[in-house]
Amino acid sequence: MSLLAIRDLSVTIGGRPVLDRVSLDLAPGEILALTGESGSGKSMTALATMGLLPQGARTEGAIRLDGTDLTTLPEAALCQFRGQAMGMVFQEPMTALNPVQRIGDQVAEVLTLRGAPRAEARRRAADTLARMGLDPERVPPSRFPHELSGGQRQRVGIAMAVAARPRLLVADEPTTALDVTTQARILDLLVGVVRDEGMGLLLITHDLAVVHGRADRIAVMQTGRIVEEGPVARVFAERRHAYTRALFAASRHRPALGPARTYGPLLDVAQVTRDYPLPRPHPFAKARKARALEDVSLTIRAGERVGLVGPSGCGKSTLTRAILGLERPDAGSVTLGGRPVRADRRDPDLRRRMQAVFQDPYGSFDPRQPVARLVAEPLHLLGRVPDAPDRVARALTAVGLAPEDGARSIHAFSGGQRQRIAIARALVTGPDLVVFDEAVSALDVRVRAGILDLIAGLSREEGLAYLFITHDLTVARGLCDRIVVMEAGRIVEDRATEDLFAAPAHPATERLIAAAPTLPAQHPSEEERP
Amino acid sequence: MLSYALRRLVSLALSLAVASLVVFLVVEVAPGDPARYMLGTGAQEDTVAALRAELGLDRPRVERYLAWVGGLLTGDLGTSYTYRTPVAQMVADRLWVSLPLALFALALSTLLAFPAGLYAAARRGRAGDVAVMGATQLGIAVPNFWFAMLLVLLFAINLGWFGAGGFPGWSDPLAAIKALTLPAVALALPQAAILARVLRSALIDVLGEDFIRTARAKGLTRFQALWRHGVRNALIPVLTIVGLQFSFLLAGAIIIEQVFFLPGLGRLIFQAISARDLIVVESVVMLLVFAVILVTFLTDLAYAWVDPRLRRRR
C-alpha cells in the first residue's frame, strides 16, 4: 500500500484554479521528485498535502496518508499529523527559522508538542542536529539561527522536519537558495536520512539535474496538472510529453555566444584587500578583523565576457561591491577606463559606464512607479536627456519587451520579465560594462534560458562587456570566455573557460565542477529527432 | 550580553552628562535675572542681591554648574524659593505619587493591550478584530481627562466605590492604591488602545513570515504558532511604545492629576514654572531627563533580551 496517495486533487484559491485533478502515489522509502516551473502547482501540491494552503483555498479530491484522508480531517486532528506523521522542509533557510529562538529549542519543540519531557526532548533534538551533520562542538544547539550559514540553517530545517521520525517528508525546493557545493551536501543528507529511516520523500524542485541520480520516480507538472510521471530513468529517456522535452532542452541550454571581439583594458582591479571588523567580545578587547578580500587583481577588456564563480562566503559579493564603487577597499584600487572608481566621490560619468543587474527581480524595484520611470532612473547620470522616452523604448525593445510596456506597473510582470526590465534599466545609459550579480539564480530553467540568450545576444550585437557573478559554474560556462574562481577571499584560478573545464588546476575549481548537478548524457534517439 | 549592557551604560552616563549641561545652560541663558524674576519688579536692590547670594548666582558659572551637579549626585537639590523647603524632599514626596501612578497605569495598559492585540491579530479581518479595532480607535480619539470625568461620575458619584479625588498618603497602602485606581485607569485606556494597535500590526507582519509557516508544519496550531513564535518577534515595536509611554506617564499626567487633585510631579512642575521657582524647575527637569534616559537604557536591554541578533551590534 502506498504511504501517500493523492487522488484527483483540485484546488482553487479565490476561484482561481491552481491544481487540476492531481493524482500521485508515494511508497514508504521511495523518493518522488515533483518538477515543473514556477506557478506549475508544485508547491501548492506540497502545501495541500501538509494542510497548509493559504486561506480561501478550496480543495476537492482526496489526500490519503496511510489510508487516512487528510482533506476531511478537522484542523485540530491535522495538527496531530503535522510534524508527527509528516514533516516539511522549506526553500528559504534564511527566513524559515525563528530568529529569536535557539536552534535546539526549535527542534525540541516538535517533540515537546507530542508530550515528550523537556529534558528528553532537548537530548533527542541535540542528537538529531548532530545526525544532520551539525557538529555539537562547532554548532551547539544553543546557537541562534543568525549565527549559522545558509547550509547549516537548512540542516536545522531538516532536523525539525525529521525529529519526530515522520513517515512522510515533503521538501519544497530545499536547496534552491543554496550554492552548488552546499546544495550537493544537503541533497545527499536528505537522501541519506530518507533511506536510513525508510521515509517517503516528496522532493519538489525545478532543477531536473537535482532529480537525476537521487529520485526513484519523477512527476512533471504544468499549469496545475501532472503531464508525465514514471521512473526517473524512463522519463529521462522517453520524454513523452512536449513540456518535459522543453524542460530538458532548457536545462541543458547553451546560449549562442559567438566569438568575443575584445579591445583594450576596461576594468582594472589591482591588489584589492578588504577587511570587516568582527564583533568584540568585550568593550576593551582589541579590534579583530575578518579578511573578505586578499590581494585580488583582475582585468576585464572592452567587449570581454568574464565569469566570477565561487561558493557563498568566498568574497564574490565584497568584490562586486568594490568594483561597483559601493564600498571602499582597505588597500588596492579599482579603475574603469583608467579612471578610479571611488566609493566616496560622485562621478556620474563613471556610473553611467558601469551598471549592474541584481539577483532579486522582486525586491529591486519601487512598486509605485511605472516601468518607464524605473527604466529611465539611471538617465539622470547623463544630465539633461531630451530623448529619454526614445532611449527607454529602445532599451525595452532590446530586452524583448514592447515600448508600450513602459506604461504598466511592475506588478504586471513575472519574475523573468522583471529581470528583463532590470537589464533594460542597466542598458539605458549605454554602459561599457554590466555587472550581473547572480542575475539568473532566482529564475527557473526556461526563464533562465531566455535571459541567458538575451545576455549573449547583447554581447554579440552591442559588443557589451560583462562580469557575470554566479555560484554555478555550469551557467558561467555557457556565457563567459574566461572564468575567475574565488575561494576564501582570493582568486585561485583565472583562465579561459574551456581550459578551466578541461584541466582544473585548483582543488576549489574541481570541487565546484563536481558539485554542479548534471543531467545524464543525451538520449541517443533524441539526436535523430528533427 | 554583559558587554552590550556595559556599552549601553557608558552611553547612558554620557547622555546624562550632556543633558545636565544643556539643562543648566538653558536656565542660565534664559533672559533676565532669576532673583529679580522671583522677587518681582518692585523689589529692592539689596533684597535682590541677598537672594542672588543665597542662590549662589554671584559665583562663576563653572563653579555653579559643578556645585549643582555635585548636589544632584549627593541628593542635595537646594531649597525652593517659593516653598522654603528642600527641593529633594518636595520631589521625593511628589515622586511617591507619580511613580506608582505611572507604573500602575503602565501595567494596566499592558494588561489590557496584550489580550486585545493578540485577539485582534488572531482573528484578523473578522468581526472580533473589527470590534477591537473600533474600540481602540475610540480609545485614541477620546481625551483621557474626559474618561477621567466619566469614571468619577460612574464609580465615585453614582456607585461610590472610589473617592472622587485627593491622595491620603502611603500610611494606609490600600487607601492609597484605591485613590490611584481611577486616575490610573483614565491614563491607561488611551495608552492601551495605542499599544493594542501596535501589537496587532506587528503580529500581523510577523504572521506573514516564513518561520510561522515552519511552526505550523511542525504541528503547532494557528494560535500556538502566534503565541510561541509570533509574540516575541513582534515585541520590538511594542517595547519602544511602552518605553515612550512610561516617560510620558511620569510627567505628562498633569491634567489627570488636576482632575483627581493628586499631588504629583506634573502639578509640581506646573506650579514651579508659574512661580518662576527655577531651582525646582531645574531639578525636576533633570530628574525627568534622568528617568527618560534610564527607561531608554532599560528598553535597550529589553531589546537585546528579546532579539539575540541585537546583542552583538556595536
mmCIF file of N, CA, C and O in Angstrom, chain B residues 178-227:
data_model
loop_
_atom_site.group_PDB
_atom_site.id
_atom_site.type_symbol
_atom_site.label_atom_id
_atom_site.label_comp_id
_atom_site.label_asym_id
_atom_site.label_seq_id
_atom_site.Cartn_x
_atom_site.Cartn_y
_atom_site.Cartn_z
ATOM 1 N N LYS B 178 -6.300 52.648 46.235
ATOM 2 C CA LYS B 178 -7.671 52.935 45.836
ATOM 3 C C LYS B 178 -7.760 54.337 45.220
ATOM 4 O O LYS B 178 -8.420 54.542 44.196
ATOM 5 N N ALA B 179 -7.046 55.262 45.833
ATOM 6 C CA ALA B 179 -7.089 56.641 45.333
ATOM 7 C C ALA B 179 -6.432 56.752 43.958
ATOM 8 O O ALA B 179 -6.782 57.620 43.156
ATOM 9 N N LEU B 180 -5.468 55.879 43.686
ATOM 10 C CA LEU B 180 -4.765 55.960 42.400
ATOM 11 C C LEU B 180 -5.472 55.170 41.296
ATOM 12 O O LEU B 180 -5.116 55.298 40.128
ATOM 13 N N THR B 181 -6.474 54.344 41.680
ATOM 14 C CA THR B 181 -7.048 53.435 40.685
ATOM 15 C C THR B 181 -7.732 54.171 39.533
ATOM 16 O O THR B 181 -7.399 53.938 38.367
ATOM 17 N N LEU B 182 -8.662 55.060 39.867
ATOM 18 C CA LEU B 182 -9.365 55.746 38.784
ATOM 19 C C LEU B 182 -8.416 56.559 37.895
ATOM 20 O O LEU B 182 -8.499 56.475 36.665
ATOM 21 N N PRO B 183 -7.490 57.344 38.490
ATOM 22 C CA PRO B 183 -6.536 58.066 37.622
ATOM 23 C C PRO B 183 -5.733 57.109 36.742
ATOM 24 O O PRO B 183 -5.504 57.391 35.563
ATOM 25 N N ALA B 184 -5.325 55.966 37.310
ATOM 26 C CA ALA B 184 -4.521 55.026 36.521
ATOM 27 C C ALA B 184 -5.338 54.484 35.358
ATOM 28 O O ALA B 184 -4.839 54.377 34.225
ATOM 29 N N VAL B 185 -6.610 54.178 35.626
ATOM 30 C CA VAL B 185 -7.450 53.660 34.539
ATOM 31 C C VAL B 185 -7.602 54.722 33.452
ATOM 32 O O VAL B 185 -7.473 54.436 32.259
ATOM 33 N N ALA B 186 -7.863 55.953 33.872
ATOM 34 C CA ALA B 186 -8.046 57.033 32.898
ATOM 35 C C ALA B 186 -6.788 57.217 32.056
ATOM 36 O O ALA B 186 -6.853 57.432 30.839
ATOM 37 N N LEU B 187 -5.627 57.113 32.701
ATOM 38 C CA LEU B 187 -4.373 57.249 31.960
ATOM 39 C C LEU B 187 -4.135 56.046 31.045
ATOM 40 O O LEU B 187 -3.606 56.172 29.946
ATOM 41 N N ALA B 188 -4.527 54.858 31.540
ATOM 42 C CA ALA B 188 -4.174 53.631 30.832
ATOM 43 C C ALA B 188 -4.998 53.417 29.563
ATOM 44 O O ALA B 188 -4.480 52.875 28.583
ATOM 45 N N LEU B 189 -6.275 53.845 29.580
ATOM 46 C CA LEU B 189 -7.141 53.497 28.449
ATOM 47 C C LEU B 189 -6.599 53.958 27.095
ATOM 48 O O LEU B 189 -6.438 53.139 26.185
ATOM 49 N N PRO B 190 -6.266 55.236 26.925
ATOM 50 C CA PRO B 190 -5.741 55.643 25.605
ATOM 51 C C PRO B 190 -4.410 54.959 25.272
ATOM 52 O O PRO B 190 -4.169 54.590 24.126
ATOM 53 N N GLN B 191 -3.573 54.772 26.322
ATOM 54 C CA GLN B 191 -2.288 54.119 26.082
ATOM 55 C C GLN B 191 -2.496 52.672 25.640
ATOM 56 O O GLN B 191 -1.814 52.176 24.746
ATOM 57 N N ALA B 192 -3.459 52.005 26.286
ATOM 58 C CA ALA B 192 -3.747 50.622 25.932
ATOM 59 C C ALA B 192 -4.228 50.531 24.491
ATOM 60 O O ALA B 192 -3.877 49.607 23.756
ATOM 61 N N ALA B 193 -5.037 51.508 24.091
ATOM 62 C CA ALA B 193 -5.565 51.500 22.724
ATOM 63 C C ALA B 193 -4.421 51.590 21.717
ATOM 64 O O ALA B 193 -4.370 50.845 20.728
ATOM 65 N N ILE B 194 -3.473 52.494 21.989
ATOM 66 C CA ILE B 194 -2.328 52.636 21.081
ATOM 67 C C ILE B 194 -1.518 51.339 21.060
ATOM 68 O O ILE B 194 -1.186 50.800 20.006
ATOM 69 N N LEU B 195 -1.239 50.818 22.243
ATOM 70 C CA LEU B 195 -0.402 49.634 22.360
ATOM 71 C C LEU B 195 -1.048 48.428 21.669
ATOM 72 O O LEU B 195 -0.371 47.654 20.985
ATOM 73 N N ALA B 196 -2.362 48.286 21.833
ATOM 74 C CA ALA B 196 -3.053 47.158 21.207
ATOM 75 C C ALA B 196 -2.933 47.236 19.694
ATOM 76 O O ALA B 196 -2.720 46.231 19.015
ATOM 77 N N ARG B 197 -3.047 48.447 19.152
ATOM 78 C CA ARG B 197 -2.951 48.588 17.685
ATOM 79 C C ARG B 197 -1.538 48.273 17.212
ATOM 80 O O ARG B 197 -1.350 47.622 16.189
ATOM 81 N N VAL B 198 -0.553 48.756 17.957
ATOM 82 C CA VAL B 198 0.837 48.487 17.563
ATOM 83 C C VAL B 198 1.116 46.983 17.611
ATOM 84 O O VAL B 198 1.695 46.403 16.689
ATOM 85 N N LEU B 199 0.657 46.349 18.699
ATOM 86 C CA LEU B 199 0.879 44.914 18.841
ATOM 87 C C LEU B 199 0.197 44.148 17.716
ATOM 88 O O LEU B 199 0.775 43.247 17.112
ATOM 89 N N ARG B 200 -1.047 44.525 17.411
ATOM 90 C CA ARG B 200 -1.776 43.833 16.363
ATOM 91 C C ARG B 200 -1.032 43.924 15.034
ATOM 92 O O ARG B 200 -0.816 42.924 14.357
ATOM 93 N N SER B 201 -0.612 45.137 14.661
ATOM 94 C CA SER B 201 0.006 45.252 13.337
ATOM 95 C C SER B 201 1.377 44.576 13.321
ATOM 96 O O SER B 201 1.756 43.956 12.321
ATOM 97 N N ALA B 202 2.100 44.622 14.447
ATOM 98 C CA ALA B 202 3.390 43.923 14.494
ATOM 99 C C ALA B 202 3.171 42.418 14.363
ATOM 100 O O ALA B 202 3.896 41.727 13.646
ATOM 101 N N LEU B 203 2.142 41.917 15.047
ATOM 102 C CA LEU B 203 1.860 40.480 14.973
ATOM 103 C C LEU B 203 1.447 40.078 13.572
ATOM 104 O O LEU B 203 1.844 39.021 13.076
ATOM 105 N N ILE B 204 0.645 40.909 12.925
ATOM 106 C CA ILE B 204 0.183 40.556 11.581
ATOM 107 C C ILE B 204 1.369 40.507 10.617
ATOM 108 O O ILE B 204 1.463 39.621 9.770
ATOM 109 N N ASP B 205 2.310 41.446 10.804
ATOM 110 C CA ASP B 205 3.531 41.383 9.989
ATOM 111 C C ASP B 205 4.269 40.069 10.225
ATOM 112 O O ASP B 205 4.701 39.404 9.289
ATOM 113 N N VAL B 206 4.405 39.719 11.496
ATOM 114 C CA VAL B 206 5.161 38.508 11.832
ATOM 115 C C VAL B 206 4.455 37.261 11.302
ATOM 116 O O VAL B 206 5.092 36.321 10.845
ATOM 117 N N LEU B 207 3.118 37.283 11.331
ATOM 118 C CA LEU B 207 2.367 36.101 10.883
ATOM 119 C C LEU B 207 2.615 35.780 9.414
ATOM 120 O O LEU B 207 2.427 34.655 8.987
ATOM 121 N N GLY B 208 3.045 36.787 8.644
ATOM 122 C CA GLY B 208 3.346 36.535 7.239
ATOM 123 C C GLY B 208 4.737 35.949 7.035
ATOM 124 O O GLY B 208 5.107 35.606 5.919
ATOM 125 N N GLU B 209 5.508 35.813 8.125
ATOM 126 C CA GLU B 209 6.889 35.350 7.977
ATOM 127 C C GLU B 209 6.950 33.844 7.743
ATOM 128 O O GLU B 209 6.094 33.090 8.178
ATOM 129 N N ASP B 210 8.029 33.426 7.082
ATOM 130 C CA ASP B 210 8.205 32.012 6.770
ATOM 131 C C ASP B 210 8.265 31.137 8.020
ATOM 132 O O ASP B 210 7.799 30.011 8.012
ATOM 133 N N PHE B 211 8.853 31.685 9.120
ATOM 134 C CA PHE B 211 9.046 30.795 10.261
ATOM 135 C C PHE B 211 7.739 30.450 10.958
ATOM 136 O O PHE B 211 7.655 29.458 11.674
ATOM 137 N N ILE B 212 6.708 31.251 10.727
ATOM 138 C CA ILE B 212 5.391 30.898 11.253
ATOM 139 C C ILE B 212 4.844 29.692 10.485
ATOM 140 O O ILE B 212 4.277 28.767 11.065
ATOM 141 N N ARG B 213 5.077 29.688 9.173
ATOM 142 C CA ARG B 213 4.664 28.536 8.370
ATOM 143 C C ARG B 213 5.431 27.292 8.824
ATOM 144 O O ARG B 213 4.869 26.213 8.940
ATOM 145 N N THR B 214 6.737 27.481 9.095
ATOM 146 C CA THR B 214 7.530 26.355 9.604
ATOM 147 C C THR B 214 6.916 25.823 10.893
ATOM 148 O O THR B 214 6.794 24.606 11.074
ATOM 149 N N ALA B 215 6.526 26.750 11.780
ATOM 150 C CA ALA B 215 5.951 26.332 13.055
ATOM 151 C C ALA B 215 4.675 25.536 12.825
ATOM 152 O O ALA B 215 4.426 24.526 13.491
ATOM 153 N N ARG B 216 3.866 25.979 11.858
ATOM 154 C CA ARG B 216 2.631 25.257 11.560
ATOM 155 C C ARG B 216 2.954 23.872 11.008
ATOM 156 O O ARG B 216 2.280 22.905 11.330
ATOM 157 N N ALA B 217 4.009 23.770 10.189
ATOM 158 C CA ALA B 217 4.382 22.474 9.630
ATOM 159 C C ALA B 217 4.884 21.534 10.726
ATOM 160 O O ALA B 217 4.860 20.329 10.572
ATOM 161 N N LYS B 218 5.356 22.119 11.855
ATOM 162 C CA LYS B 218 5.804 21.296 12.971
ATOM 163 C C LYS B 218 4.629 20.741 13.746
ATOM 164 O O LYS B 218 4.809 19.913 14.636
ATOM 165 N N GLY B 219 3.432 21.227 13.470
ATOM 166 C CA GLY B 219 2.250 20.714 14.153
ATOM 167 C C GLY B 219 1.653 21.672 15.156
ATOM 168 O O GLY B 219 0.750 21.310 15.889
ATOM 169 N N LEU B 220 2.141 22.916 15.220
ATOM 170 C CA LEU B 220 1.536 23.887 16.114
ATOM 171 C C LEU B 220 0.215 24.362 15.519
ATOM 172 O O LEU B 220 0.094 24.508 14.306
ATOM 173 N N THR B 221 -0.759 24.618 16.397
ATOM 174 C CA THR B 221 -1.998 25.195 15.899
ATOM 175 C C THR B 221 -1.722 26.655 15.545
ATOM 176 O O THR B 221 -0.687 27.209 15.907
ATOM 177 N N ARG B 222 -2.698 27.255 14.870
ATOM 178 C CA ARG B 222 -2.553 28.652 14.484
ATOM 179 C C ARG B 222 -2.217 29.525 15.696
ATOM 180 O O ARG B 222 -1.319 30.351 15.655
ATOM 181 N N PHE B 223 -2.950 29.288 16.793
ATOM 182 C CA PHE B 223 -2.731 30.143 17.952
ATOM 183 C C PHE B 223 -1.401 29.838 18.646
ATOM 184 O O PHE B 223 -0.712 30.750 19.096
ATOM 185 N N GLN B 224 -1.038 28.550 18.698
ATOM 186 C CA GLN B 224 0.273 28.211 19.280
ATOM 187 C C GLN B 224 1.410 28.874 18.509
ATOM 188 O O GLN B 224 2.364 29.378 19.093
ATOM 189 N N ALA B 225 1.293 28.866 17.191
ATOM 190 C CA ALA B 225 2.334 29.488 16.372
ATOM 191 C C ALA B 225 2.415 30.979 16.667
ATOM 192 O O ALA B 225 3.490 31.553 16.813
ATOM 193 N N LEU B 226 1.241 31.600 16.803
ATOM 194 C CA LEU B 226 1.184 33.031 17.099
ATOM 195 C C LEU B 226 1.803 33.322 18.465
ATOM 196 O O LEU B 226 2.597 34.231 18.638
ATOM 197 N N TRP B 227 1.443 32.494 19.444
ATOM 198 C CA TRP B 227 1.852 32.738 20.820
ATOM 199 C C TRP B 227 3.327 32.424 21.029
ATOM 200 O O TRP B 227 4.063 33.217 21.603
#
